[in-house]
JSON list of C-alpha atoms in Angstrom, two decimals:
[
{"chain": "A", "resi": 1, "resn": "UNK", "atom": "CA", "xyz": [-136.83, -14.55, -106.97]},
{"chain": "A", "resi": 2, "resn": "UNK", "atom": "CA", "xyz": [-140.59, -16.35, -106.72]},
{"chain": "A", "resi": 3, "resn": "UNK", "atom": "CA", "xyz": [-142.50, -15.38, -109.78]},
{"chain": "A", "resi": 4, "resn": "UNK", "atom": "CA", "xyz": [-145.11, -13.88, -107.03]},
{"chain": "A", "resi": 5, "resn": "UNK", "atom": "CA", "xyz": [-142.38, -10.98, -106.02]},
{"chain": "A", "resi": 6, "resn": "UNK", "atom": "CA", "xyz": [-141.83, -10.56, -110.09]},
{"chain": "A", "resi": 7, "resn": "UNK", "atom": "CA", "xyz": [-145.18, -9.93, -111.26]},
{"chain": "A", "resi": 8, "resn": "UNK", "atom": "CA", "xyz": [-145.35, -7.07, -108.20]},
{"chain": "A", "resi": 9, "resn": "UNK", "atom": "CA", "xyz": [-146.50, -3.64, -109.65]},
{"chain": "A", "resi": 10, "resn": "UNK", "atom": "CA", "xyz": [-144.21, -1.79, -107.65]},
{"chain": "A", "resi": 11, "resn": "UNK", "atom": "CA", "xyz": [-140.83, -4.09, -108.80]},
{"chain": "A", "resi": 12, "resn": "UNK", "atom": "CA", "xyz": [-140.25, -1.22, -111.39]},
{"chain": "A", "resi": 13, "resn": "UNK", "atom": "CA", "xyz": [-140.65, 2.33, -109.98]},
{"chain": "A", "resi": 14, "resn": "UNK", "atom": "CA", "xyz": [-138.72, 0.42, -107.12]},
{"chain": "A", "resi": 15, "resn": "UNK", "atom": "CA", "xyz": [-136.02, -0.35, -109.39]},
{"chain": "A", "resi": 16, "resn": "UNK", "atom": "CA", "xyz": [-136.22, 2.95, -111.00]},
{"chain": "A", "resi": 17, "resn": "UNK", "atom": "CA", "xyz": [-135.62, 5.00, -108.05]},
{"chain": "A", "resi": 18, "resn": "UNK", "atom": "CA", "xyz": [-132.79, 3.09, -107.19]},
{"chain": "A", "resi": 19, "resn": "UNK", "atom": "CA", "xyz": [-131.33, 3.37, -110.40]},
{"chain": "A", "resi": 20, "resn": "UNK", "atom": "CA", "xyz": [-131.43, 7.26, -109.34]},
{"chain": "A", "resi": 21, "resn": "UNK", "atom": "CA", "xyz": [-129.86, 6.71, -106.28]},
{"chain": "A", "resi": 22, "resn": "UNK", "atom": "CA", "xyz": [-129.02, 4.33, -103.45]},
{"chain": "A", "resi": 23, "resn": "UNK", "atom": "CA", "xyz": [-131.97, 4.83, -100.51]},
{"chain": "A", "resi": 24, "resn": "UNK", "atom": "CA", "xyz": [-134.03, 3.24, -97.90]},
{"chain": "A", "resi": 25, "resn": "UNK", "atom": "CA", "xyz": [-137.42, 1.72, -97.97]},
{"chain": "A", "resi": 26, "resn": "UNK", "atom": "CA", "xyz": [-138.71, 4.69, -95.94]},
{"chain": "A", "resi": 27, "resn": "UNK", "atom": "CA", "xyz": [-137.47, 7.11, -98.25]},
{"chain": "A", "resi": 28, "resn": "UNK", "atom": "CA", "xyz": [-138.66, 4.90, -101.49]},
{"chain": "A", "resi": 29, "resn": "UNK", "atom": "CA", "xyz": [-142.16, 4.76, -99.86]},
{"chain": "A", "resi": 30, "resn": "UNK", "atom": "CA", "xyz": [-142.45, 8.44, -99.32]},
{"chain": "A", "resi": 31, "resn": "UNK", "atom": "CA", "xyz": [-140.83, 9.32, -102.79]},
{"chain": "A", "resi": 32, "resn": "UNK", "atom": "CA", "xyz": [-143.34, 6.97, -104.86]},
{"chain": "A", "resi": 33, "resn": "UNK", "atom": "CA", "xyz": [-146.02, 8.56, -103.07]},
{"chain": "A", "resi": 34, "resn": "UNK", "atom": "CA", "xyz": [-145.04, 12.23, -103.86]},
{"chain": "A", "resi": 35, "resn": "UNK", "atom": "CA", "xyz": [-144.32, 11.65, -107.38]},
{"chain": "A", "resi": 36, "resn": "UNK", "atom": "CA", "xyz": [-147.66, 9.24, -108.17]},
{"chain": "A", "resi": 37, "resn": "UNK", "atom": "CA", "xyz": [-151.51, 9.30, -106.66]},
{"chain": "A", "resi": 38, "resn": "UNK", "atom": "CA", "xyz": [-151.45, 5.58, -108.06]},
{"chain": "A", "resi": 39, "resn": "UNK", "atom": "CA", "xyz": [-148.33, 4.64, -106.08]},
{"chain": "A", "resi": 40, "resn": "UNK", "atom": "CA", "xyz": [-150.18, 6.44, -103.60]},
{"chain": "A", "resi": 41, "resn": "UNK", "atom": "CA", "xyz": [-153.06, 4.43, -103.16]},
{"chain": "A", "resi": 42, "resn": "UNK", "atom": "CA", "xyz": [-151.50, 1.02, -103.58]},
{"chain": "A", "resi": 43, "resn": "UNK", "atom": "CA", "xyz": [-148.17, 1.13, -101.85]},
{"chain": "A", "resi": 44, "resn": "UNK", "atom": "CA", "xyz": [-148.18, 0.00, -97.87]},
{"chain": "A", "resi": 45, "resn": "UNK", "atom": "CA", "xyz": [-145.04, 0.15, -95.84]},
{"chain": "A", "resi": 46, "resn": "UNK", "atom": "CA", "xyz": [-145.79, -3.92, -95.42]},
{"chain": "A", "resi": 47, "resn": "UNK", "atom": "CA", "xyz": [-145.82, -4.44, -99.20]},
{"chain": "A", "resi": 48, "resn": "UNK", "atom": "CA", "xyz": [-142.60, -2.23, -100.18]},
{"chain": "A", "resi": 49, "resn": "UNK", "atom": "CA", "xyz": [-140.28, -3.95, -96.94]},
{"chain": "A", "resi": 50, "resn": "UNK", "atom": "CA", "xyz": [-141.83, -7.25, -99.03]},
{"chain": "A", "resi": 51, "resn": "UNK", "atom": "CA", "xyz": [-140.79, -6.37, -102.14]},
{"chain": "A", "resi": 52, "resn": "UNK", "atom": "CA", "xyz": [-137.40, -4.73, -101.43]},
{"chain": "A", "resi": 53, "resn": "UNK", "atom": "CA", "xyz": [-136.66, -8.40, -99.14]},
{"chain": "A", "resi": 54, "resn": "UNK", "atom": "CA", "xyz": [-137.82, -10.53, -102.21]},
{"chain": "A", "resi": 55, "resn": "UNK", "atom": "CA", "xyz": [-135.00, -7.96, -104.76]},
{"chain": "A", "resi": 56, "resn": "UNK", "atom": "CA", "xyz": [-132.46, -8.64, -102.24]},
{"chain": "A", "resi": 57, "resn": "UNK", "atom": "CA", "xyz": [-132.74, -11.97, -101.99]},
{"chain": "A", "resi": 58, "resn": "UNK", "atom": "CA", "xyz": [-132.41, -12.45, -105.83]},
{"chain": "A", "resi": 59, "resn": "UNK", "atom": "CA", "xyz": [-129.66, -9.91, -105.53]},
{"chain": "A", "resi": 60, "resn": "UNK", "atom": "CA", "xyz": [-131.25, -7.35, -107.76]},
{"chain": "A", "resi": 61, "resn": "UNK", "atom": "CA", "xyz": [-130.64, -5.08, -104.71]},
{"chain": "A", "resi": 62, "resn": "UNK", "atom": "CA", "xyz": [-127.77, -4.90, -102.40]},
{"chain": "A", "resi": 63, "resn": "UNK", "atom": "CA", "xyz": [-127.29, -3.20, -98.84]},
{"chain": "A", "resi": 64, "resn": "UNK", "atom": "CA", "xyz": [-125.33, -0.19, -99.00]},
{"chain": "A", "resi": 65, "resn": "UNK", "atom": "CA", "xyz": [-124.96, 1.17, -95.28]},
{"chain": "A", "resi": 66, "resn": "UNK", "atom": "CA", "xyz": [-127.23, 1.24, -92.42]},
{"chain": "A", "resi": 67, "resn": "UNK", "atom": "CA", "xyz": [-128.04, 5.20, -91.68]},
{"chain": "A", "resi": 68, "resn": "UNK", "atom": "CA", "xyz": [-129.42, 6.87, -87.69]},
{"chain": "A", "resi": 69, "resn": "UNK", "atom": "CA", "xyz": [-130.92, 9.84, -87.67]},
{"chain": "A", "resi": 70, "resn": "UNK", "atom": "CA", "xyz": [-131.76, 11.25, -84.37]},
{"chain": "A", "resi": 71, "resn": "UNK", "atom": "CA", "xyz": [-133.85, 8.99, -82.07]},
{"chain": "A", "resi": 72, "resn": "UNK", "atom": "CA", "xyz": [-135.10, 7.33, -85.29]},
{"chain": "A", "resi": 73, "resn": "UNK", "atom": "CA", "xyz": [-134.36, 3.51, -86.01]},
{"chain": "A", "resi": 74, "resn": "UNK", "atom": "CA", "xyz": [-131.46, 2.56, -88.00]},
{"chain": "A", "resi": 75, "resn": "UNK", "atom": "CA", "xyz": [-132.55, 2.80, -91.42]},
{"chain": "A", "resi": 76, "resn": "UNK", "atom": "CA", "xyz": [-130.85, 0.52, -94.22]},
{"chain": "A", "resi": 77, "resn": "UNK", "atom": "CA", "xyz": [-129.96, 1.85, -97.96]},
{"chain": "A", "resi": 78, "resn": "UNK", "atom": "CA", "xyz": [-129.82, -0.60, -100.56]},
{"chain": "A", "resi": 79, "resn": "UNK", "atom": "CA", "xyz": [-128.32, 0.21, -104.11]},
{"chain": "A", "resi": 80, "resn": "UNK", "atom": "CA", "xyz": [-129.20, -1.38, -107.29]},
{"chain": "A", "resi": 81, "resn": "UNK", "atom": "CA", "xyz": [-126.58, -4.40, -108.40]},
{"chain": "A", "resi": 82, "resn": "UNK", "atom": "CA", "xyz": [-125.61, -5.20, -112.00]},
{"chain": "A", "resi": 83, "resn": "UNK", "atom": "CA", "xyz": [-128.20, -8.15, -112.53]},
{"chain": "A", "resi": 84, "resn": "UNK", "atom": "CA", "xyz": [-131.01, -5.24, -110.78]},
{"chain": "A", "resi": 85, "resn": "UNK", "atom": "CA", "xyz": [-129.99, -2.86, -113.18]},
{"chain": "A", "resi": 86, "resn": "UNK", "atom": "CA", "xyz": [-129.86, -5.75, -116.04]},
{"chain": "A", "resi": 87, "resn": "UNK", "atom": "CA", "xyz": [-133.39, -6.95, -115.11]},
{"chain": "A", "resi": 88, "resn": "UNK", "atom": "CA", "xyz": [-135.09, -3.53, -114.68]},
{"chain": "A", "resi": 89, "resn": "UNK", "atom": "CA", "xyz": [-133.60, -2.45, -118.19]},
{"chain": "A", "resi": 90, "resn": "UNK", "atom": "CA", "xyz": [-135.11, -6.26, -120.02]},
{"chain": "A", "resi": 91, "resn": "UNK", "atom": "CA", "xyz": [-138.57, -5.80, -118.32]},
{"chain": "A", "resi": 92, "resn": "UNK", "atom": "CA", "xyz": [-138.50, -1.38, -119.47]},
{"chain": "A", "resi": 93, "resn": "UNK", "atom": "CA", "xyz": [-137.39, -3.03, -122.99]},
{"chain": "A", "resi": 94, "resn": "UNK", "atom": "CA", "xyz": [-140.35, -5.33, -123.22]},
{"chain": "A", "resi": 95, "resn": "UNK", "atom": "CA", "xyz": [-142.79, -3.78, -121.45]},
{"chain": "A", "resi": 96, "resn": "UNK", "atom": "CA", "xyz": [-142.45, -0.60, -123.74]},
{"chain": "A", "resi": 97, "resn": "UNK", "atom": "CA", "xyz": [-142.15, -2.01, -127.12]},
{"chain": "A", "resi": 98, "resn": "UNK", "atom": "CA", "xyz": [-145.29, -5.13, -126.41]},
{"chain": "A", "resi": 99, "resn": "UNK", "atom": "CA", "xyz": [-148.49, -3.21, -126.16]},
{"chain": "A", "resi": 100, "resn": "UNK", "atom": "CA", "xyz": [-150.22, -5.64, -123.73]},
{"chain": "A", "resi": 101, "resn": "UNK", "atom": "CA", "xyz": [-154.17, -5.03, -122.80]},
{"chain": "A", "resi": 102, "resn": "UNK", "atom": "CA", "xyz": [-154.35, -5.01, -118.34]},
{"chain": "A", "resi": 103, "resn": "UNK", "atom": "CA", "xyz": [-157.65, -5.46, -116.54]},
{"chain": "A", "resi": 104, "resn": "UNK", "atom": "CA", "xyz": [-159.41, -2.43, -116.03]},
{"chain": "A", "resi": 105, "resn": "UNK", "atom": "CA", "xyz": [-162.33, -1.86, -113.77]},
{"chain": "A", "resi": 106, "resn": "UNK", "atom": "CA", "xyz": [-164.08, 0.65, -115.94]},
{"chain": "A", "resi": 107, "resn": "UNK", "atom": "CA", "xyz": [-164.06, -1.73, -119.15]},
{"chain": "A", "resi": 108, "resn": "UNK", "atom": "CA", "xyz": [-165.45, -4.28, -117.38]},
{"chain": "A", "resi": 109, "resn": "UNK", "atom": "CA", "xyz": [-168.37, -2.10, -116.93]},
{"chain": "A", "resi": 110, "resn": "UNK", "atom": "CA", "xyz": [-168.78, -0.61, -119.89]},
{"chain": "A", "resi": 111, "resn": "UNK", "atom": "CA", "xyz": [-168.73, -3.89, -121.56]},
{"chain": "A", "resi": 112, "resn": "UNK", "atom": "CA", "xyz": [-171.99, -4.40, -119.23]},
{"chain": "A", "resi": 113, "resn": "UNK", "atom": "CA", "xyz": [-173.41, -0.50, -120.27]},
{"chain": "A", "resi": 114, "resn": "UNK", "atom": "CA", "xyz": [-176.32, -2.01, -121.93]},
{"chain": "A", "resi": 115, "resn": "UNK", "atom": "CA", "xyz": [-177.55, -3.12, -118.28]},
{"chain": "A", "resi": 116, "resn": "UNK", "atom": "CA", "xyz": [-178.57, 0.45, -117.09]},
{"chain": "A", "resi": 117, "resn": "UNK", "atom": "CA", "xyz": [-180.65, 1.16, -120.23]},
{"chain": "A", "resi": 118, "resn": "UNK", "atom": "CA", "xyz": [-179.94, 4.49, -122.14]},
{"chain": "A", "resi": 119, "resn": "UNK", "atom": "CA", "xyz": [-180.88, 6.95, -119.68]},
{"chain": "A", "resi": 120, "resn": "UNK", "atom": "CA", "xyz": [-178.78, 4.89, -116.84]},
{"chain": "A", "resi": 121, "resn": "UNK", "atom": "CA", "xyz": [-175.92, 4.88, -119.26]},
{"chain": "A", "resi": 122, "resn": "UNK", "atom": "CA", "xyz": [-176.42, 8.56, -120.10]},
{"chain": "A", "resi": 123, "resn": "UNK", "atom": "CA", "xyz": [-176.78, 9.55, -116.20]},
{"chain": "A", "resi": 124, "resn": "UNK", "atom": "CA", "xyz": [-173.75, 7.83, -115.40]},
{"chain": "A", "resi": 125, "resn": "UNK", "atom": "CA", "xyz": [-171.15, 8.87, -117.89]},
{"chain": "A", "resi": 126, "resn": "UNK", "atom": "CA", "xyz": [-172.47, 12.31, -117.46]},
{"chain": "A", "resi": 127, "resn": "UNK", "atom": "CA", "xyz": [-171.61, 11.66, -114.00]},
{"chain": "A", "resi": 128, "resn": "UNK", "atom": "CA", "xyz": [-168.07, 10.34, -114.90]},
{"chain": "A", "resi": 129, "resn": "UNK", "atom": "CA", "xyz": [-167.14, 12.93, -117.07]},
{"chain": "A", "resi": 130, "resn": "UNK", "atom": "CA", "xyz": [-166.33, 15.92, -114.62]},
{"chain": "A", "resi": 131, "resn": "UNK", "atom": "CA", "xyz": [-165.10, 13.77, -112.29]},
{"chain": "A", "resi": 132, "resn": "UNK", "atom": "CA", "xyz": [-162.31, 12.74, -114.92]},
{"chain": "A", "resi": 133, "resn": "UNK", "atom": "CA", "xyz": [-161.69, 15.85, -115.77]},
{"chain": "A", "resi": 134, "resn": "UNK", "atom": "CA", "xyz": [-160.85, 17.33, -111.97]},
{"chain": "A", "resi": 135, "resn": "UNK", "atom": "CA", "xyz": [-158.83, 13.95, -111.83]},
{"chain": "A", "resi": 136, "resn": "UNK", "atom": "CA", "xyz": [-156.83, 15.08, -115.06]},
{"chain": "A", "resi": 137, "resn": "UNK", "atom": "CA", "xyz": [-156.93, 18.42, -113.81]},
{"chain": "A", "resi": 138, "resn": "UNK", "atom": "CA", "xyz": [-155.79, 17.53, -110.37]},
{"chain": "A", "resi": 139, "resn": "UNK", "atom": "CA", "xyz": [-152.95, 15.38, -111.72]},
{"chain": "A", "resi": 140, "resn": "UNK", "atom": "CA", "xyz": [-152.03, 17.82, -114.25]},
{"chain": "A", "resi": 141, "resn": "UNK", "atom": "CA", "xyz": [-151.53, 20.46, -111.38]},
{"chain": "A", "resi": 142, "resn": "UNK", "atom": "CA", "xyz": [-149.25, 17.57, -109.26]},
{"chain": "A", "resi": 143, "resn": "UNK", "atom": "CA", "xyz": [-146.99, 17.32, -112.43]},
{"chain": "A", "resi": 144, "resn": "UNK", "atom": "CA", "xyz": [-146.22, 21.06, -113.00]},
{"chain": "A", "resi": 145, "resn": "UNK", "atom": "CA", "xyz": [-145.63, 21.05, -109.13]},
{"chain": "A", "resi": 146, "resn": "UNK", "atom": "CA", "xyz": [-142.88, 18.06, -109.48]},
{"chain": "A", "resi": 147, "resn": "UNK", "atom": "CA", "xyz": [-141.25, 19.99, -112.64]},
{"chain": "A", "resi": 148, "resn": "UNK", "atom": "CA", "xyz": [-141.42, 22.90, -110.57]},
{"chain": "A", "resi": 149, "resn": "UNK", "atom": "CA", "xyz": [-139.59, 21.48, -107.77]},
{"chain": "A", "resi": 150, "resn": "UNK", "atom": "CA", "xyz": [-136.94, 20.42, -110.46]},
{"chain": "A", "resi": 151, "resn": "UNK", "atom": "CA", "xyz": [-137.91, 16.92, -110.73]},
{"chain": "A", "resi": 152, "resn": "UNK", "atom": "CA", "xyz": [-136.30, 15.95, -114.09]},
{"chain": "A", "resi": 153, "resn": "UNK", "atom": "CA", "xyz": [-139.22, 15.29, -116.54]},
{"chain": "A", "resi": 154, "resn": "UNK", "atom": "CA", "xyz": [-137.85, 12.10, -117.48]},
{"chain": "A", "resi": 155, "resn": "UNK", "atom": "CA", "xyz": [-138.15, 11.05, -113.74]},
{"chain": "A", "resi": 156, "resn": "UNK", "atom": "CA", "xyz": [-142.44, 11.69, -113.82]},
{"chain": "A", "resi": 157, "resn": "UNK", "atom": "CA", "xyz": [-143.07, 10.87, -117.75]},
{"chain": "A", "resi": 158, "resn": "UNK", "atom": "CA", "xyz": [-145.44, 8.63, -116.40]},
{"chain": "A", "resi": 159, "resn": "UNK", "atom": "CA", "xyz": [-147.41, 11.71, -114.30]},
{"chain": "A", "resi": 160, "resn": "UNK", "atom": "CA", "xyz": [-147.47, 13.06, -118.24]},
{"chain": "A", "resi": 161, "resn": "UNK", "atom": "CA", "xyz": [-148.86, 10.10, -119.90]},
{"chain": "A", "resi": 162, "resn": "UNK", "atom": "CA", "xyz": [-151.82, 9.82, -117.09]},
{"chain": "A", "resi": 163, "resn": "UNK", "atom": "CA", "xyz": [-153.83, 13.06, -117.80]},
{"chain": "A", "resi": 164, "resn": "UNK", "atom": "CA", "xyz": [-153.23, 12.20, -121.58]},
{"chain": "A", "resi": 165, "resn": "UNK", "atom": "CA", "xyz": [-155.13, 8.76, -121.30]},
{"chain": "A", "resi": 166, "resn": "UNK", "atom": "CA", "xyz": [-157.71, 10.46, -119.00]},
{"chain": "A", "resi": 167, "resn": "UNK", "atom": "CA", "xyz": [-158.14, 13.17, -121.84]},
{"chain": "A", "resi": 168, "resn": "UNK", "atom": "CA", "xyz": [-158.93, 10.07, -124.75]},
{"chain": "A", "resi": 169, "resn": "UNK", "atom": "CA", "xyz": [-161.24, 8.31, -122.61]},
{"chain": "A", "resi": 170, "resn": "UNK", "atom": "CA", "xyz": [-163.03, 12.13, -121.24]},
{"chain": "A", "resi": 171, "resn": "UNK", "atom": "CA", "xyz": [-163.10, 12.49, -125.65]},
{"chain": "A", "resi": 172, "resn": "UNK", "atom": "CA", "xyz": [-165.06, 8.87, -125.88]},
{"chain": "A", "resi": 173, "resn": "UNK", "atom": "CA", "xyz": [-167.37, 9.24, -122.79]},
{"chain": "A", "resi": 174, "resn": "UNK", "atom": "CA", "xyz": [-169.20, 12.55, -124.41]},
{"chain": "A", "resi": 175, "resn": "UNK", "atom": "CA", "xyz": [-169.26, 11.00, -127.70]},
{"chain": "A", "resi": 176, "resn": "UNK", "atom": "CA", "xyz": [-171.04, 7.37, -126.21]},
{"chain": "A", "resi": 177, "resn": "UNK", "atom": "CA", "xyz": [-173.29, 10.38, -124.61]},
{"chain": "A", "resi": 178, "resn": "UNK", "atom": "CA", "xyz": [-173.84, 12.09, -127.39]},
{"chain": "A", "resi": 179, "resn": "UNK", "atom": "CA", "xyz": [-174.87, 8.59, -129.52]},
{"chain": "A", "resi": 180, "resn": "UNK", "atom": "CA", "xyz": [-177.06, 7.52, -126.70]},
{"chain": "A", "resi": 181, "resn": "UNK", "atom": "CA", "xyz": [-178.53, 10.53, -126.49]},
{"chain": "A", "resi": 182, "resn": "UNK", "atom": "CA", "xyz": [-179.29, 10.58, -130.93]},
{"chain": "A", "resi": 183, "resn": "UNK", "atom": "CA", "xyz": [-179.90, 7.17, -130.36]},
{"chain": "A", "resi": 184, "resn": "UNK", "atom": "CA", "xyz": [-177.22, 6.25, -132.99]},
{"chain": "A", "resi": 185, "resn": "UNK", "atom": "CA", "xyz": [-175.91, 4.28, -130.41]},
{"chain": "A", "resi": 186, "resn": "UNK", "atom": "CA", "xyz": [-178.72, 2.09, -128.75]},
{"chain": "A", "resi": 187, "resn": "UNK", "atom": "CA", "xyz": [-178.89, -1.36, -126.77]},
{"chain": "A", "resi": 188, "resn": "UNK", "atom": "CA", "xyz": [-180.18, -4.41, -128.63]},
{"chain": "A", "resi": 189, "resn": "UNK", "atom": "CA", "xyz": [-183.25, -5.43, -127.47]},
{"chain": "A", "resi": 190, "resn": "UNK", "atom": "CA", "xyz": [-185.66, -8.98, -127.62]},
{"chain": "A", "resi": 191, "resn": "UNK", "atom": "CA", "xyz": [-184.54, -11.24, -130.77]},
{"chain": "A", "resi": 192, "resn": "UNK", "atom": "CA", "xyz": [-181.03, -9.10, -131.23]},
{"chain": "A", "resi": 193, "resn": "UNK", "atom": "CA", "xyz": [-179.58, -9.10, -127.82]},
{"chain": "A", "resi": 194, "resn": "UNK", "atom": "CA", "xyz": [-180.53, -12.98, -128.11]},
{"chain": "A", "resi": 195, "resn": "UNK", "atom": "CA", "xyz": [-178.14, -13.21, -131.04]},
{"chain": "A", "resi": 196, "resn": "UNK", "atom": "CA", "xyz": [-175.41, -11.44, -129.67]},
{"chain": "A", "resi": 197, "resn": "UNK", "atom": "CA", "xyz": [-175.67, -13.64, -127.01]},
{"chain": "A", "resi": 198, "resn": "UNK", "atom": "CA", "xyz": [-175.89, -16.91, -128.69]},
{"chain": "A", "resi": 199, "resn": "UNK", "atom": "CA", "xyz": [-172.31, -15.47, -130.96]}
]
């Protein structure tokens, strides 16, 4: 498989669902959608049928039987094969146990906060704040919806683990509010900032 169609975000819950059960890319697309707002946002139809060609052709998928329904197109399910299972189960195994730091847009910001002064910083984490918290809200109320459907918990840990990450960074935003506000935290100014810089 080109390294390209390895490094894809979606290669795992991919994977995953078809370790649940053999099904088509329509069906993967809609179910990765349901269970995740993330999956949501970055999963198009174009990418997936990508992605599910690219697992095939390093047989890490297989085609199971073509299914009609109705007028619809013929539709084709694909199963996970031993090496798919095998590979999804190394990457789970090192993914989990290697904490690993990933780009995030926010932290590239707020290792620029000193930019909008203290009352720019203030205005806009004070802006952030409720706006993570209906997000955590919001995704909290999608997970109690999939358990209540009788998704297995197992099969939406990672709709848990969200809200809890959005709850620790809600926890530091008020206190880098509250500092800026005391002034315990402040941004270096003149001859300091120059220093930093010059580290």
């Amino acid at each position: 498989m080109r390294r390209r169609a390895l490094d894809n975000p979606i290669v795992l819950p991919v994977l995953g669902l078809l370790l649940e059960q053999p099904t088509h890319p329509h069906q993967m697309l809609a179910e990765l959608r349901r269970r995740s707002d993330a999956h949501a946002a970055a999963i198009t139809r174009g990418t997936l049928c990508n992605t599910v060609a690219a697992l095939t052709e390093a047989d890490w998928l297989a085609p199971l039987e073509r299914q009609r329904s109705g007028n619809r197109p013929e539709r084709t399910v694909y199963a996970l094969t031993d090496a798919g299972r095998e590979g999804l189960v190394r990457r789970l195994d090192s993914r989990i146990r290697t904490p690993k730091r990933g780009f995030s847009r926010f932290l590239g910001a707020v290792a620029r906060l000193g930019a909008l002064g203290r009352d720019g910083s203030v205005e806009a984490l004070t802006e952030r704040g409720p706006r993570l918290r209906e997000r955590t809200a919001e995704d909290e109320r999608q997970l109690g919806n999939a358990l209540a459907a009788g998704v297995p918990r197992m099969h939406v840990i990672e709709a848990e683990y969200a809200p809890s990450l959005e709850r620790a960074e809600t926890a530091w935003v008020d206190s880098v509010i509250e500092e800026l506000r005391s002034g315990a935290l402040a941004s270096p100014t003149g001859a300091a900032r120059a220093r930093e810089e010059d580290a």
